[in-house]
Amino acid sequence: MFSPSRPSASAATAAVPSPCVSVCRIDAATGWCEGCWRTIDEIANWGLLDDDEKLAVWSELEQRRAARR
């Protein structure tokens, strides 16, 4: 499975990209999308978040992936 990686520092100065990889299935045990590792609330609210909030979500995604390994 593809795992998105956190945007680089240079990307942080532009719009923060979505971690979506078009694998949209929510794992019932974790509540996380199997493709991007976001919760349904994080997915639904992505467009409303500012860049700092989006980067904070990216940090959470890294922690979730690490915890699953």
Coordinates of N, CA and C in Angstrom, one line a residue:
M1 N 0.8 -1.2 0.0 CA 0.0 0.0 0.0 C 0.9 1.2 0.0
F2 N 0.5 2.2 -0.8 CA 1.2 3.5 -0.8 C 1.0 4.3 0.5
S3 N 2.1 4.9 1.0 CA 2.0 5.7 2.2 C 2.4 7.1 1.8
P4 N 1.5 8.1 1.9 CA 1.9 9.4 1.6 C 3.0 9.9 2.6
S5 N 3.8 10.8 2.2 CA 4.8 11.3 3.1 C 4.5 12.8 3.4
R6 N 5.0 13.3 4.5 CA 4.7 14.6 4.9 C 5.3 15.6 3.9
P7 N 4.6 16.7 3.6 CA 5.2 17.7 2.6 C 6.5 18.2 3.1
S8 N 7.4 18.6 2.2 CA 8.6 19.2 2.6 C 8.4 20.6 3.1
A9 N 9.5 21.1 3.7 CA 9.4 22.5 4.3 C 9.1 23.5 3.2
S10 N 9.6 23.3 2.0 CA 9.4 24.2 0.9 C 7.9 24.2 0.5
A11 N 7.3 23.0 0.6 CA 5.8 22.9 0.3 C 5.0 23.6 1.4
A12 N 5.5 23.8 2.6 CA 4.8 24.4 3.6 C 4.6 25.9 3.3
T13 N 5.4 26.5 2.5 CA 5.3 27.9 2.1 C 4.2 28.1 1.1
A14 N 3.9 27.0 0.4 CA 2.8 27.1 -0.6 C 1.6 26.4 0.1
A15 N 0.5 26.1 -0.7 CA -0.6 25.4 -0.2 C -0.2 24.0 0.3
V16 N -0.6 23.5 1.4 CA -0.3 22.2 1.9 C -1.1 21.2 1.1
P17 N -0.5 20.2 0.5 CA -1.3 19.2 -0.3 C -2.1 18.3 0.6
S18 N -3.1 17.8 0.0 CA -3.9 16.7 0.7 C -3.1 15.4 0.7
P19 N -3.2 14.6 1.8 CA -2.6 13.3 1.8 C -3.3 12.3 1.0
C20 N -4.5 12.6 0.4 CA -5.3 11.6 -0.2 C -4.6 10.9 -1.4
V21 N -4.7 9.6 -1.4 CA -4.1 8.8 -2.5 C -5.2 8.0 -3.2
S22 N -6.4 8.4 -3.1 CA -7.6 7.8 -3.8 C -7.8 6.3 -3.4
V23 N -7.4 6.0 -2.2 CA -7.8 4.7 -1.6 C -8.6 5.0 -0.4
C24 N -9.9 5.1 -0.6 CA -10.8 5.7 0.4 C -11.7 4.6 1.0
R25 N -11.1 4.0 2.1 CA -11.8 3.0 2.9 C -11.4 3.2 4.3
I26 N -12.4 3.4 5.2 CA -12.2 3.6 6.6 C -12.1 2.3 7.3
D27 N -11.0 2.1 8.0 CA -10.8 0.9 8.8 C -11.7 0.9 10.1
A28 N -12.5 -0.1 10.2 CA -13.5 0.0 11.4 C -12.8 -0.1 12.7
A29 N -11.6 -0.7 12.8 CA -10.9 -0.8 14.1 C -10.3 0.5 14.5
T30 N -9.7 1.2 13.6 CA -9.0 2.4 13.9 C -9.7 3.7 13.6
G31 N -10.7 3.6 12.7 CA -11.4 4.8 12.2 C -10.5 5.7 11.3
W32 N -9.4 5.1 10.8 CA -8.6 5.8 9.8 C -8.8 5.3 8.4
C33 N -8.6 6.2 7.5 CA -8.6 5.8 6.1 C -7.4 4.9 5.8
E34 N -7.7 3.8 5.0 CA -6.6 2.9 4.7 C -5.6 3.5 3.7
G35 N -6.0 4.5 3.0 CA -5.1 5.1 2.1 C -4.3 6.3 2.6
C36 N -4.9 7.2 3.3 CA -4.2 8.4 3.8 C -4.0 8.5 5.3
W37 N -4.7 7.6 6.0 CA -4.6 7.5 7.5 C -5.3 8.6 8.2
R38 N -6.1 9.4 7.5 CA -6.9 10.4 8.2 C -8.2 9.8 8.7
T39 N -8.8 10.5 9.7 CA -10.1 10.2 10.2 C -11.1 10.8 9.3
I40 N -12.4 10.3 9.4 CA -13.4 10.9 8.5 C -13.6 12.4 8.8
D41 N -13.4 12.8 10.0 CA -13.6 14.2 10.3 C -12.4 15.0 9.7
E42 N -11.2 14.5 9.7 CA -10.1 15.2 9.1 C -10.3 15.3 7.6
I43 N -10.8 14.2 7.0 CA -11.1 14.3 5.6 C -12.1 15.3 5.3
A44 N -13.2 15.3 6.0 CA -14.3 16.2 5.7 C -14.0 17.6 6.0
N45 N -13.1 17.9 6.9 CA -12.7 19.3 7.3 C -11.5 19.8 6.6
W46 N -10.8 19.0 5.8 CA -9.5 19.3 5.2 C -9.6 20.7 4.5
G47 N -10.6 21.0 3.7 CA -10.7 22.2 3.0 C -10.9 23.4 3.9
L48 N -11.3 23.2 5.1 CA -11.6 24.3 6.1 C -10.3 24.6 6.9
L49 N -9.3 23.8 6.9 CA -8.2 23.9 7.8 C -7.2 24.9 7.2
D50 N -6.5 25.7 8.0 CA -5.4 26.5 7.5 C -4.2 25.7 7.4
D51 N -3.1 26.3 6.8 CA -1.9 25.5 6.5 C -1.3 24.9 7.8
D52 N -1.3 25.7 8.9 CA -0.7 25.1 10.1 C -1.5 23.9 10.6
E53 N -2.8 24.0 10.5 CA -3.7 22.9 10.9 C -3.4 21.7 10.0
K54 N -3.3 21.9 8.7 CA -3.0 20.8 7.8 C -1.7 20.1 8.1
L55 N -0.7 20.9 8.4 CA 0.6 20.4 8.8 C 0.6 19.6 10.1
A56 N -0.3 20.0 11.0 CA -0.5 19.3 12.2 C -1.1 17.9 11.9
V57 N -2.1 17.9 11.0 CA -2.7 16.6 10.6 C -1.6 15.7 10.0
W58 N -0.7 16.3 9.1 CA 0.4 15.5 8.5 C 1.2 14.9 9.6
S59 N 1.5 15.6 10.7 CA 2.3 15.1 11.8 C 1.6 13.9 12.4
E60 N 0.3 14.0 12.6 CA -0.5 12.9 13.2 C -0.4 11.7 12.3
L61 N -0.5 11.9 11.0 CA -0.4 10.8 10.1 C 0.9 10.0 10.2
E62 N 2.0 10.7 10.4 CA 3.3 10.1 10.5 C 3.3 9.2 11.8
Q63 N 2.7 9.8 12.9 CA 2.6 9.0 14.1 C 1.8 7.8 14.0
R64 N 0.7 7.9 13.3 CA -0.2 6.8 13.1 C 0.4 5.6 12.3
R65 N 1.1 6.0 11.3 CA 1.8 5.0 10.5 C 2.9 4.3 11.3
A66 N 3.6 5.1 12.0 CA 4.7 4.6 12.9 C 4.1 3.6 13.9
A67 N 3.0 4.0 14.5 CA 2.4 3.1 15.5 C 1.9 1.8 15.0
R68 N 1.5 1.8 13.7 CA 1.0 0.6 13.1 C 2.1 -0.4 12.6
R69 N 3.3 0.1 12.6 CA 4.5 -0.8 12.1 C 4.9 -1.6 13.2

